[in-house]
């Protein structure tokens, strides 16, 4: 019998824990089947590499020493799901090419490590008959059906440190500091790092804000002798009027007004409305950089080992998940087209409100 042939790719934004997960999958697969019986093929730059047939055969030693490394040794790219079935100027039929590469490489299974977009394409490939197993990655923690994704807690730690460090300047200069945290659709990262970092006001895409209330919350603190305020603002948040608009209309309106980031427009309004000196901080991709936290190293290892178990059971068309603290799996078809938002009755939002944190609503 020939070797078991496994493909592996990472797609979408990089984040801490990708390499730890790659390592977990590889080591557990080698353990389960025997090193000499498995050939792992690394697909470069996610689905882009699968479309264009860019790959390399990996050795067991390739997976050593990568537990602590940030980013991904396989490289990654954003290849939007909505473009997968569209033939562009290059005339490439992406779905056909991906299936062809899978066939040419004689793969028995393809592991796809990525976020929501990655899962949508993984589900499509599974429906097209490929043996796919997904692993949930993203600092946004917005993959449906899992309590947590790898990368999230590392980013929470970084976001928390950013807010911690901003306290120094906010306090010394009696300023309002508006910190922008990544998260376009879901506010989990802002919510967690905001609470952990002791932010006074937290603004999320799921809770449209009223700028009058945001300014009033800053003023109330100033009136109470609290010299500074810290706002943790999700990059994708919007106010109650913008909430009535479609995303495209919101973007057009902002362009017309010359507004750049969420923090820029919020800071400008606060300063105008209160007269308090207001500054912005945008940590950006720093939130996704560097080594995974201990939590993510463990989660990545658990997820990786579970993915290898699914392979052993030939349970394809699933993505690994944590449900109520237990490592398990969900059918790709059940979760791939959904997003996990901060719900209206989120307990953590309630806790934050209980201690006086304002959500500007
Ligand atoms: O999905 C992860 C994420 O970091 C989001 O929080 C953010 O909106 C987006 O990626 C940024 O993407 P890019 O690195 O492609 O600019």
mmCIF file of C-alpha atoms and ligand atoms in Angstrom:
data_model
loop_
_atom_site.group_PDB
_atom_site.id
_atom_site.type_symbol
_atom_site.label_atom_id
_atom_site.label_comp_id
_atom_site.label_asym_id
_atom_site.label_seq_id
_atom_site.Cartn_x
_atom_site.Cartn_y
_atom_site.Cartn_z
ATOM 1 C CA UNK A 1 0.000 0.000 0.000
ATOM 2 C CA UNK A 2 1.249 3.479 -0.870
ATOM 3 C CA UNK A 3 1.734 6.290 1.586
ATOM 4 C CA UNK A 4 -1.183 8.278 2.940
ATOM 5 C CA UNK A 5 -1.029 11.663 1.193
ATOM 6 C CA UNK A 6 -2.105 14.678 3.211
ATOM 7 C CA UNK A 7 -2.369 18.264 1.961
ATOM 8 C CA UNK A 8 -2.277 21.199 4.344
ATOM 9 C CA UNK A 9 -2.937 24.895 3.710
ATOM 10 C CA UNK A 10 -3.391 28.102 5.699
ATOM 11 C CA UNK A 11 -5.658 30.768 4.235
ATOM 12 C CA UNK A 12 -6.834 34.276 5.177
ATOM 13 C CA UNK A 13 -5.115 36.605 7.652
ATOM 14 C CA UNK A 14 -2.160 35.177 9.550
ATOM 15 C CA UNK A 15 -2.321 34.862 13.336
ATOM 16 C CA UNK A 16 -0.408 33.358 16.253
ATOM 17 C CA UNK A 17 -1.077 29.633 16.605
ATOM 18 C CA UNK A 18 -1.122 28.689 12.907
ATOM 19 C CA UNK A 19 2.274 27.026 13.108
ATOM 20 C CA UNK A 20 1.425 25.415 16.440
ATOM 21 C CA UNK A 21 -1.676 23.916 14.792
ATOM 22 C CA UNK A 22 0.230 22.794 11.688
ATOM 23 C CA UNK A 23 2.680 21.088 14.056
ATOM 24 C CA UNK A 24 -0.144 19.497 16.081
ATOM 25 C CA UNK A 25 -1.792 18.057 12.962
ATOM 26 C CA UNK A 26 1.509 16.781 11.561
ATOM 27 C CA UNK A 27 2.847 15.222 14.761
ATOM 28 C CA UNK A 28 -0.456 13.529 15.612
ATOM 29 C CA UNK A 29 -0.804 12.234 12.040
ATOM 30 C CA UNK A 30 2.736 10.812 12.093
ATOM 31 C CA UNK A 31 2.011 9.230 15.482
ATOM 32 C CA UNK A 32 -1.271 7.709 14.312
ATOM 33 C CA UNK A 33 -0.048 6.223 11.027
ATOM 34 C CA UNK A 34 3.742 6.029 11.389
ATOM 35 C CA UNK A 35 6.138 8.580 9.858
ATOM 36 C CA UNK A 36 7.107 6.285 7.013
ATOM 37 C CA UNK A 37 3.484 5.791 6.003
ATOM 38 C CA UNK A 38 2.547 9.466 5.628
ATOM 39 C CA UNK A 39 3.503 12.136 3.119
ATOM 40 C CA UNK A 40 2.491 15.660 4.045
ATOM 41 C CA UNK A 41 2.309 18.187 1.235
ATOM 42 C CA UNK A 42 2.359 21.850 2.201
ATOM 43 C CA UNK A 43 0.272 24.005 -0.149
ATOM 44 C CA UNK A 44 1.713 27.528 -0.397
ATOM 45 C CA UNK A 45 -0.325 30.676 0.204
ATOM 46 C CA UNK A 46 -3.639 28.979 0.884
ATOM 47 C CA UNK A 47 -6.150 28.366 -1.885
ATOM 48 C CA UNK A 48 -3.990 30.440 -4.237
ATOM 49 C CA UNK A 49 -1.417 27.632 -4.070
ATOM 50 C CA UNK A 50 -4.103 25.001 -4.542
ATOM 51 C CA UNK A 51 -5.409 26.815 -7.625
ATOM 52 C CA UNK A 52 -1.954 27.278 -9.149
ATOM 53 C CA UNK A 53 -0.388 24.016 -7.943
ATOM 54 C CA UNK A 54 2.299 25.560 -5.719
ATOM 55 C CA UNK A 55 3.323 23.075 -3.053
ATOM 56 C CA UNK A 56 6.173 21.209 -1.473
ATOM 57 C CA UNK A 57 6.649 17.880 0.167
ATOM 58 C CA UNK A 58 7.342 18.304 3.882
ATOM 59 C CA UNK A 59 9.564 16.251 6.158
ATOM 60 C CA UNK A 60 8.877 15.513 9.838
ATOM 61 C CA UNK A 61 11.736 17.901 10.716
ATOM 62 C CA UNK A 62 9.830 20.760 8.998
ATOM 63 C CA UNK A 63 7.354 20.620 11.854
ATOM 64 C CA UNK A 64 9.920 20.851 14.642
ATOM 65 C CA UNK A 65 10.704 24.129 16.385
ATOM 66 C CA UNK A 66 7.617 25.927 15.072
ATOM 67 C CA UNK A 67 5.375 25.747 18.150
ATOM 68 C CA UNK A 68 6.324 29.245 19.264
ATOM 69 C CA UNK A 69 6.657 30.874 15.833
ATOM 70 C CA UNK A 70 4.102 33.477 14.761
ATOM 71 C CA UNK A 71 2.641 33.578 11.233
ATOM 72 C CA UNK A 72 2.577 30.475 9.057
ATOM 73 C CA UNK A 73 5.400 28.470 7.523
ATOM 74 C CA UNK A 74 3.062 27.665 4.604
ATOM 75 C CA UNK A 75 2.377 31.285 3.679
ATOM 76 C CA UNK A 76 -1.134 32.656 3.302
ATOM 77 C CA UNK A 77 -3.287 34.810 1.041
ATOM 78 C CA UNK A 78 -6.800 36.100 0.976
ATOM 79 C CA UNK A 79 -8.671 34.376 -1.866
ATOM 80 C CA UNK A 80 -12.257 35.583 -1.315
ATOM 81 C CA UNK A 81 -14.930 32.897 -1.420
ATOM 82 C CA UNK A 82 -17.252 35.129 -3.455
ATOM 83 C CA UNK A 83 -14.663 35.131 -6.273
ATOM 84 C CA UNK A 84 -14.101 31.357 -6.280
ATOM 85 C CA UNK A 85 -16.809 30.572 -8.807
ATOM 86 C CA UNK A 86 -16.154 33.652 -10.936
ATOM 87 C CA UNK A 87 -13.833 33.417 -13.925
ATOM 88 C CA UNK A 88 -11.744 36.584 -13.974
ATOM 89 C CA UNK A 89 -9.504 38.129 -16.669
ATOM 90 C CA UNK A 90 -6.886 35.391 -16.213
ATOM 91 C CA UNK A 91 -9.573 32.907 -17.412
ATOM 92 C CA UNK A 92 -8.690 30.502 -14.580
ATOM 93 C CA UNK A 93 -11.531 28.257 -13.395
ATOM 94 C CA UNK A 94 -10.468 28.247 -9.735
ATOM 95 C CA UNK A 95 -12.722 25.444 -8.526
ATOM 96 C CA UNK A 96 -11.695 23.169 -11.402
ATOM 97 C CA UNK A 97 -7.999 23.927 -10.796
ATOM 98 C CA UNK A 98 -8.242 23.227 -7.051
ATOM 99 C CA UNK A 99 -9.870 19.872 -7.740
ATOM 100 C CA UNK A 100 -7.230 19.129 -10.362
ATOM 101 C CA UNK A 101 -4.340 19.922 -7.963
ATOM 102 C CA UNK A 102 -5.927 17.681 -5.315
ATOM 103 C CA UNK A 103 -6.187 14.914 -7.921
ATOM 104 C CA UNK A 104 -2.677 15.462 -9.350
ATOM 105 C CA UNK A 105 -1.182 15.302 -5.859
ATOM 106 C CA UNK A 106 -3.222 12.144 -5.211
ATOM 107 C CA UNK A 107 -4.327 13.545 -1.873
ATOM 108 C CA UNK A 108 -6.312 11.434 0.569
ATOM 109 C CA UNK A 109 -7.257 14.463 2.634
ATOM 110 C CA UNK A 110 -6.807 18.247 2.744
ATOM 111 C CA UNK A 111 -6.514 20.137 6.035
ATOM 112 C CA UNK A 112 -7.647 23.759 5.720
ATOM 113 C CA UNK A 113 -6.602 26.127 8.515
ATOM 114 C CA UNK A 114 -8.459 29.412 8.401
ATOM 115 C CA UNK A 115 -11.331 31.688 9.276
ATOM 116 C CA UNK A 116 -14.825 32.208 7.893
ATOM 117 C CA UNK A 117 -13.819 32.686 4.246
ATOM 118 C CA UNK A 118 -11.559 29.631 4.398
ATOM 119 C CA UNK A 119 -14.387 27.546 5.831
ATOM 120 C CA UNK A 120 -16.782 28.607 3.062
ATOM 121 C CA UNK A 121 -14.361 27.405 0.393
ATOM 122 C CA UNK A 122 -13.539 24.272 2.412
ATOM 123 C CA UNK A 123 -17.247 23.457 2.519
ATOM 124 C CA UNK A 124 -17.582 24.013 -1.213
ATOM 125 C CA UNK A 125 -14.616 21.698 -1.912
ATOM 126 C CA UNK A 126 -16.122 19.109 0.391
ATOM 127 C CA UNK A 127 -19.421 19.336 -1.490
ATOM 128 C CA UNK A 128 -17.387 18.894 -4.697
ATOM 129 C CA UNK A 129 -16.244 15.541 -3.336
ATOM 130 C CA UNK A 130 -12.814 16.309 -1.801
ATOM 131 C CA UNK A 131 -11.925 14.946 1.639
ATOM 132 C CA UNK A 132 -11.586 18.130 3.676
ATOM 133 C CA UNK A 133 -11.025 18.715 7.405
ATOM 134 C CA UNK A 134 -11.123 22.308 8.689
ATOM 135 C CA UNK A 135 -9.383 23.928 11.657
ATOM 136 C CA UNK A 136 -10.816 27.179 13.055
ATOM 137 C CA UNK A 137 -8.368 30.082 13.074
ATOM 138 C CA UNK A 138 -8.969 33.784 13.604
ATOM 139 C CA UNK A 139 -8.215 36.568 16.041
ATOM 140 C CA UNK A 140 -11.859 37.631 15.542
ATOM 141 C CA UNK A 141 -13.250 34.493 17.264
ATOM 142 C CA UNK A 142 -16.265 34.674 14.960
ATOM 143 C CA UNK A 143 -16.440 31.139 13.544
ATOM 144 C CA UNK A 144 -19.863 29.694 14.166
ATOM 145 C CA UNK A 145 -20.192 26.574 16.330
ATOM 146 C CA UNK A 146 -16.963 26.834 18.312
ATOM 147 C CA UNK A 147 -16.460 28.497 21.700
ATOM 148 C CA UNK A 148 -13.073 29.699 20.592
ATOM 149 C CA UNK A 149 -10.705 29.847 17.633
ATOM 150 C CA UNK A 150 -6.920 29.642 17.826
ATOM 151 C CA UNK A 151 -5.243 33.039 17.574
ATOM 152 C CA UNK A 152 -7.982 34.791 19.531
ATOM 153 C CA UNK A 153 -6.484 34.584 23.017
ATOM 154 C CA UNK A 154 -3.019 35.628 21.823
ATOM 155 C CA UNK A 155 -4.600 38.716 20.249
ATOM 156 C CA UNK A 156 -6.585 39.378 23.445
ATOM 157 C CA UNK A 157 -3.297 39.324 25.380
ATOM 158 C CA UNK A 158 -1.720 41.825 22.965
ATOM 159 C CA UNK A 159 -4.825 44.061 22.919
ATOM 160 C CA UNK A 160 -4.852 44.012 26.712
ATOM 161 C CA UNK A 161 -1.202 45.020 26.877
ATOM 162 C CA UNK A 162 -1.839 47.873 24.434
ATOM 163 C CA UNK A 163 -4.641 49.187 26.664
ATOM 164 C CA UNK A 164 -2.514 48.669 29.810
ATOM 165 C CA UNK A 165 0.312 50.714 28.351
ATOM 166 C CA UNK A 166 -1.973 53.487 27.102
ATOM 167 C CA UNK A 167 -3.094 54.051 30.701
ATOM 168 C CA UNK A 168 0.290 55.675 31.396
ATOM 169 C CA UNK A 169 -0.112 58.481 28.865
ATOM 170 C CA UNK A 170 -3.864 58.805 29.339
ATOM 171 C CA UNK A 171 -3.327 59.298 33.067
ATOM 172 C CA UNK A 172 -0.239 61.518 32.915
ATOM 173 C CA UNK A 173 -1.686 63.854 30.261
ATOM 174 C CA UNK A 174 -5.347 63.682 31.321
ATOM 175 C CA UNK A 175 -6.391 62.616 27.858
ATOM 176 C CA UNK A 176 -9.154 60.623 26.235
ATOM 177 C CA UNK A 177 -7.465 57.776 24.378
ATOM 178 C CA UNK A 178 -9.418 56.018 21.635
ATOM 179 C CA UNK A 179 -7.859 52.638 20.797
ATOM 180 C CA UNK A 180 -8.852 50.786 17.638
ATOM 181 C CA UNK A 181 -8.976 47.005 17.927
ATOM 182 C CA UNK A 182 -9.271 44.753 14.856
ATOM 183 C CA UNK A 183 -12.637 43.206 14.127
ATOM 184 C CA UNK A 184 -14.743 44.363 11.220
ATOM 185 C CA UNK A 185 -17.918 42.391 11.795
ATOM 186 C CA UNK A 186 -17.574 40.834 15.245
ATOM 187 C CA UNK A 187 -16.495 42.627 18.423
ATOM 188 C CA UNK A 188 -15.165 39.706 20.508
ATOM 189 C CA UNK A 189 -11.556 40.888 20.486
ATOM 190 C CA UNK A 190 -12.532 44.415 21.506
ATOM 191 C CA UNK A 191 -14.884 43.127 24.201
ATOM 192 C CA UNK A 192 -12.316 40.793 25.776
ATOM 193 C CA UNK A 193 -9.307 43.093 25.576
ATOM 194 C CA UNK A 194 -11.440 46.071 26.594
ATOM 195 C CA UNK A 195 -12.562 44.358 29.781
ATOM 196 C CA UNK A 196 -9.140 42.850 30.514
ATOM 197 C CA UNK A 197 -7.400 46.187 29.901
ATOM 198 C CA UNK A 198 -9.865 48.176 32.002
ATOM 199 C CA UNK A 199 -11.365 50.304 29.198
ATOM 200 C CA UNK A 200 -14.073 52.728 30.313
ATOM 201 C CA UNK A 201 -16.053 52.625 27.092
ATOM 202 C CA UNK A 202 -16.284 49.708 24.647
ATOM 203 C CA UNK A 203 -17.765 50.109 21.165
ATOM 204 C CA UNK A 204 -18.678 47.021 19.150
ATOM 205 C CA UNK A 205 -20.120 46.450 15.650
ATOM 206 C CA UNK A 206 -22.981 44.529 17.279
ATOM 207 C CA UNK A 207 -24.045 47.493 19.464
ATOM 208 C CA UNK A 208 -24.428 50.674 17.371
ATOM 209 C CA UNK A 209 -23.407 53.675 19.465
ATOM 210 C CA UNK A 210 -24.844 57.118 19.988
ATOM 211 C CA UNK A 211 -21.954 59.594 19.890
ATOM 212 C CA UNK A 212 -23.795 61.919 22.313
ATOM 213 C CA UNK A 213 -23.821 59.099 24.868
ATOM 214 C CA UNK A 214 -20.156 58.284 24.237
ATOM 215 C CA UNK A 215 -19.177 61.926 24.795
ATOM 216 C CA UNK A 216 -21.453 62.109 27.857
ATOM 217 C CA UNK A 217 -19.714 59.049 29.368
ATOM 218 C CA UNK A 218 -16.309 60.761 28.960
ATOM 219 C CA UNK A 219 -17.683 64.021 30.410
ATOM 220 C CA UNK A 220 -19.256 62.192 33.363
ATOM 221 C CA UNK A 221 -15.868 60.711 34.263
ATOM 222 C CA UNK A 222 -14.171 64.094 33.902
ATOM 223 C CA UNK A 223 -16.851 65.719 36.111
ATOM 224 C CA UNK A 224 -16.226 63.023 38.733
ATOM 225 C CA UNK A 225 -12.558 63.994 38.804
ATOM 226 C CA UNK A 226 -11.397 61.101 36.678
ATOM 227 C CA UNK A 227 -8.905 62.839 34.463
ATOM 228 C CA UNK A 228 -8.805 60.385 31.617
ATOM 229 C CA UNK A 229 -10.955 57.884 29.735
ATOM 230 C CA UNK A 230 -9.981 54.944 27.594
ATOM 231 C CA UNK A 231 -12.150 53.725 24.739
ATOM 232 C CA UNK A 232 -11.697 50.296 23.155
ATOM 233 C CA UNK A 233 -13.249 50.643 19.718
ATOM 234 C CA UNK A 234 -13.755 47.814 17.223
ATOM 235 C CA UNK A 235 -12.600 48.833 13.751
ATOM 236 C CA UNK A 236 -16.005 47.923 12.281
ATOM 237 C CA UNK A 237 -18.243 49.763 14.741
ATOM 238 C CA UNK A 238 -20.830 52.293 13.590
ATOM 239 C CA UNK A 239 -23.355 54.676 15.107
ATOM 240 C CA UNK A 240 -27.118 54.336 15.301
ATOM 241 C CA UNK A 241 -27.726 56.394 12.144
ATOM 242 C CA UNK A 242 -25.157 54.429 10.140
ATOM 243 C CA UNK A 243 -26.809 51.231 11.404
ATOM 244 C CA UNK A 244 -29.802 52.071 9.216
ATOM 245 C CA UNK A 245 -27.598 51.985 6.110
ATOM 246 C CA UNK A 246 -26.247 49.101 4.043
ATOM 247 C CA UNK A 247 -22.481 48.508 4.351
ATOM 248 C CA UNK A 248 -21.827 49.929 0.865
ATOM 249 C CA UNK A 249 -23.795 53.096 1.662
ATOM 250 C CA UNK A 250 -21.903 53.504 4.940
ATOM 251 C CA UNK A 251 -18.577 53.219 3.140
ATOM 252 C CA UNK A 252 -19.642 55.753 0.488
ATOM 253 C CA UNK A 253 -20.853 58.217 3.122
ATOM 254 C CA UNK A 254 -17.582 57.944 5.042
ATOM 255 C CA UNK A 255 -15.586 58.496 1.867
ATOM 256 C CA UNK A 256 -17.634 61.603 1.071
ATOM 257 C CA UNK A 257 -17.002 62.934 4.574
ATOM 258 C CA UNK A 258 -13.295 62.126 4.311
ATOM 259 C CA UNK A 259 -13.472 59.814 7.350
ATOM 260 C CA UNK A 260 -10.704 57.247 7.594
ATOM 261 C CA UNK A 261 -10.811 55.021 10.668
ATOM 262 C CA UNK A 262 -13.454 54.404 13.334
ATOM 263 C CA UNK A 263 -11.177 55.908 15.955
ATOM 264 C CA UNK A 264 -10.525 59.070 13.894
ATOM 265 C CA UNK A 265 -14.194 59.942 13.535
ATOM 266 C CA UNK A 266 -15.056 59.053 17.140
ATOM 267 C CA UNK A 267 -12.100 60.979 18.598
ATOM 268 C CA UNK A 268 -12.892 64.065 16.527
ATOM 269 C CA UNK A 269 -16.496 64.092 17.730
ATOM 270 C CA UNK A 270 -15.562 63.558 21.399
ATOM 271 C CA UNK A 271 -13.053 66.421 21.342
ATOM 272 C CA UNK A 272 -15.547 68.745 19.617
ATOM 273 C CA UNK A 273 -18.384 67.829 21.983
ATOM 274 C CA UNK A 274 -16.473 67.861 25.295
ATOM 275 C CA UNK A 275 -13.395 70.006 24.701
ATOM 276 C CA UNK A 276 -11.331 67.216 26.297
ATOM 277 C CA UNK A 277 -8.039 66.447 24.571
ATOM 278 C CA UNK A 278 -8.558 63.230 22.601
ATOM 279 C CA UNK A 279 -6.016 61.035 20.810
ATOM 280 C CA UNK A 280 -6.185 57.864 18.760
ATOM 281 C CA UNK A 281 -4.091 54.684 18.807
ATOM 282 C CA UNK A 282 -4.276 52.030 16.080
ATOM 283 C CA UNK A 283 -2.186 48.935 16.942
ATOM 284 C CA UNK A 284 -3.356 47.272 13.688
ATOM 285 C CA UNK A 285 -1.470 44.135 12.685
ATOM 286 C CA UNK A 286 0.577 44.188 15.906
ATOM 287 C CA UNK A 287 -2.518 42.445 17.318
ATOM 288 C CA UNK A 288 -1.798 39.467 15.041
ATOM 289 C CA UNK A 289 1.940 39.451 15.425
ATOM 290 C CA UNK A 290 4.456 37.304 17.236
ATOM 291 C CA UNK A 291 4.398 34.171 19.304
ATOM 292 C CA UNK A 292 1.165 32.411 20.364
ATOM 293 C CA UNK A 293 0.145 32.583 24.021
ATOM 294 C CA UNK A 294 0.331 29.471 26.207
ATOM 295 C CA UNK A 295 -3.460 29.127 25.871
ATOM 296 C CA UNK A 296 -3.246 29.130 22.077
ATOM 297 C CA UNK A 297 -0.346 26.673 22.015
ATOM 298 C CA UNK A 298 -2.436 24.220 24.010
ATOM 299 C CA UNK A 299 -5.600 24.836 21.978
ATOM 300 C CA UNK A 300 -3.665 24.501 18.703
ATOM 301 C CA UNK A 301 -2.197 21.203 19.875
ATOM 302 C CA UNK A 302 -5.616 19.891 20.950
ATOM 303 C CA UNK A 303 -7.230 21.000 17.679
ATOM 304 C CA UNK A 304 -4.363 19.533 15.632
ATOM 305 C CA UNK A 305 -4.509 16.183 17.411
ATOM 306 C CA UNK A 306 -8.291 16.059 17.013
ATOM 307 C CA UNK A 307 -8.006 16.767 13.280
ATOM 308 C CA UNK A 308 -5.636 13.791 12.966
ATOM 309 C CA UNK A 309 -8.196 11.666 14.814
ATOM 310 C CA UNK A 310 -10.883 12.702 12.300
ATOM 311 C CA UNK A 311 -8.518 11.662 9.515
ATOM 312 C CA UNK A 312 -8.003 8.300 11.185
ATOM 313 C CA UNK A 313 -11.767 7.812 11.377
ATOM 314 C CA UNK A 314 -12.074 9.061 7.769
ATOM 315 C CA UNK A 315 -14.551 11.626 9.058
ATOM 316 C CA UNK A 316 -14.329 14.212 6.286
ATOM 317 C CA UNK A 317 -16.392 17.334 5.678
ATOM 318 C CA UNK A 318 -16.009 18.474 9.283
ATOM 319 C CA UNK A 319 -14.230 21.284 11.101
ATOM 320 C CA UNK A 320 -12.697 20.981 14.531
ATOM 321 C CA UNK A 321 -14.386 22.938 17.326
ATOM 322 C CA UNK A 322 -14.560 23.483 21.051
ATOM 323 C CA UNK A 323 -18.098 23.181 22.362
ATOM 324 C CA UNK A 324 -18.740 23.806 26.061
ATOM 325 C CA UNK A 325 -15.050 23.259 26.724
ATOM 326 C CA UNK A 326 -14.907 19.925 24.876
ATOM 327 C CA UNK A 327 -12.882 19.384 21.705
ATOM 328 C CA UNK A 328 -15.194 18.055 19.025
ATOM 329 C CA UNK A 329 -16.179 18.719 15.397
ATOM 330 C CA UNK A 330 -19.003 20.308 13.410
ATOM 331 C CA UNK A 331 -20.141 19.467 9.880
ATOM 332 C CA UNK A 332 -18.685 22.138 7.573
ATOM 333 C CA UNK A 333 -22.097 22.509 5.960
ATOM 334 C CA UNK A 334 -23.661 23.505 9.312
ATOM 335 C CA UNK A 335 -21.228 26.266 10.195
ATOM 336 C CA UNK A 336 -19.410 27.510 7.112
ATOM 337 C CA UNK A 337 -21.925 30.120 5.936
ATOM 338 C CA UNK A 338 -22.606 31.570 9.402
ATOM 339 C CA UNK A 339 -20.822 34.087 11.643
ATOM 340 C CA UNK A 340 -20.648 34.051 15.447
ATOM 341 C CA UNK A 341 -21.468 37.585 16.584
ATOM 342 C CA UNK A 342 -21.519 38.950 20.129
ATOM 343 C CA UNK A 343 -25.146 38.128 21.006
ATOM 344 C CA UNK A 344 -27.594 40.646 22.443
ATOM 345 C CA UNK A 345 -27.760 38.709 25.722
ATOM 346 C CA UNK A 346 -23.977 38.198 25.983
ATOM 347 C CA UNK A 347 -23.087 37.557 29.639
ATOM 348 C CA UNK A 348 -19.772 39.339 29.327
ATOM 349 C CA UNK A 349 -21.466 42.476 27.999
ATOM 350 C CA UNK A 350 -23.765 42.338 31.028
ATOM 351 C CA UNK A 351 -20.792 41.956 33.378
ATOM 352 C CA UNK A 352 -19.144 44.960 31.744
ATOM 353 C CA UNK A 353 -22.324 47.015 32.113
ATOM 354 C CA UNK A 354 -22.591 45.843 35.742
ATOM 355 C CA UNK A 355 -19.243 47.453 36.532
ATOM 356 C CA UNK A 356 -20.143 50.693 34.767
ATOM 357 C CA UNK A 357 -18.516 50.205 31.362
ATOM 358 C CA UNK A 358 -20.441 52.152 28.724
ATOM 359 C CA UNK A 359 -21.256 50.686 25.303
ATOM 360 C CA UNK A 360 -22.367 54.095 24.078
ATOM 361 C CA UNK A 361 -25.956 52.925 23.520
HETATM 362 O O1 LIG B 1 -9.798 38.439 10.143
HETATM 363 C C1 LIG B 1 -8.728 38.875 10.893
HETATM 364 C C2 LIG B 1 -8.486 40.352 10.693
HETATM 365 O O2 LIG B 1 -7.331 40.721 11.415
HETATM 366 C C3 LIG B 1 -9.651 41.268 11.040
HETATM 367 O O3 LIG B 1 -9.766 41.510 12.416
HETATM 368 C C4 LIG B 1 -9.321 42.482 10.247
HETATM 369 O O4 LIG B 1 -10.497 43.221 9.987
HETATM 370 C C5 LIG B 1 -8.738 41.910 8.996
HETATM 371 O O5 LIG B 1 -8.238 40.632 9.326
HETATM 372 C C6 LIG B 1 -7.617 42.717 8.402
HETATM 373 O O6 LIG B 1 -7.215 42.078 7.237
HETATM 374 P P1 LIG B 1 -5.879 42.381 6.427
HETATM 375 O O7 LIG B 1 -4.710 41.904 7.215
HETATM 376 O O8 LIG B 1 -6.071 41.625 5.160
HETATM 377 O O9 LIG B 1 -5.847 43.865 6.251
#
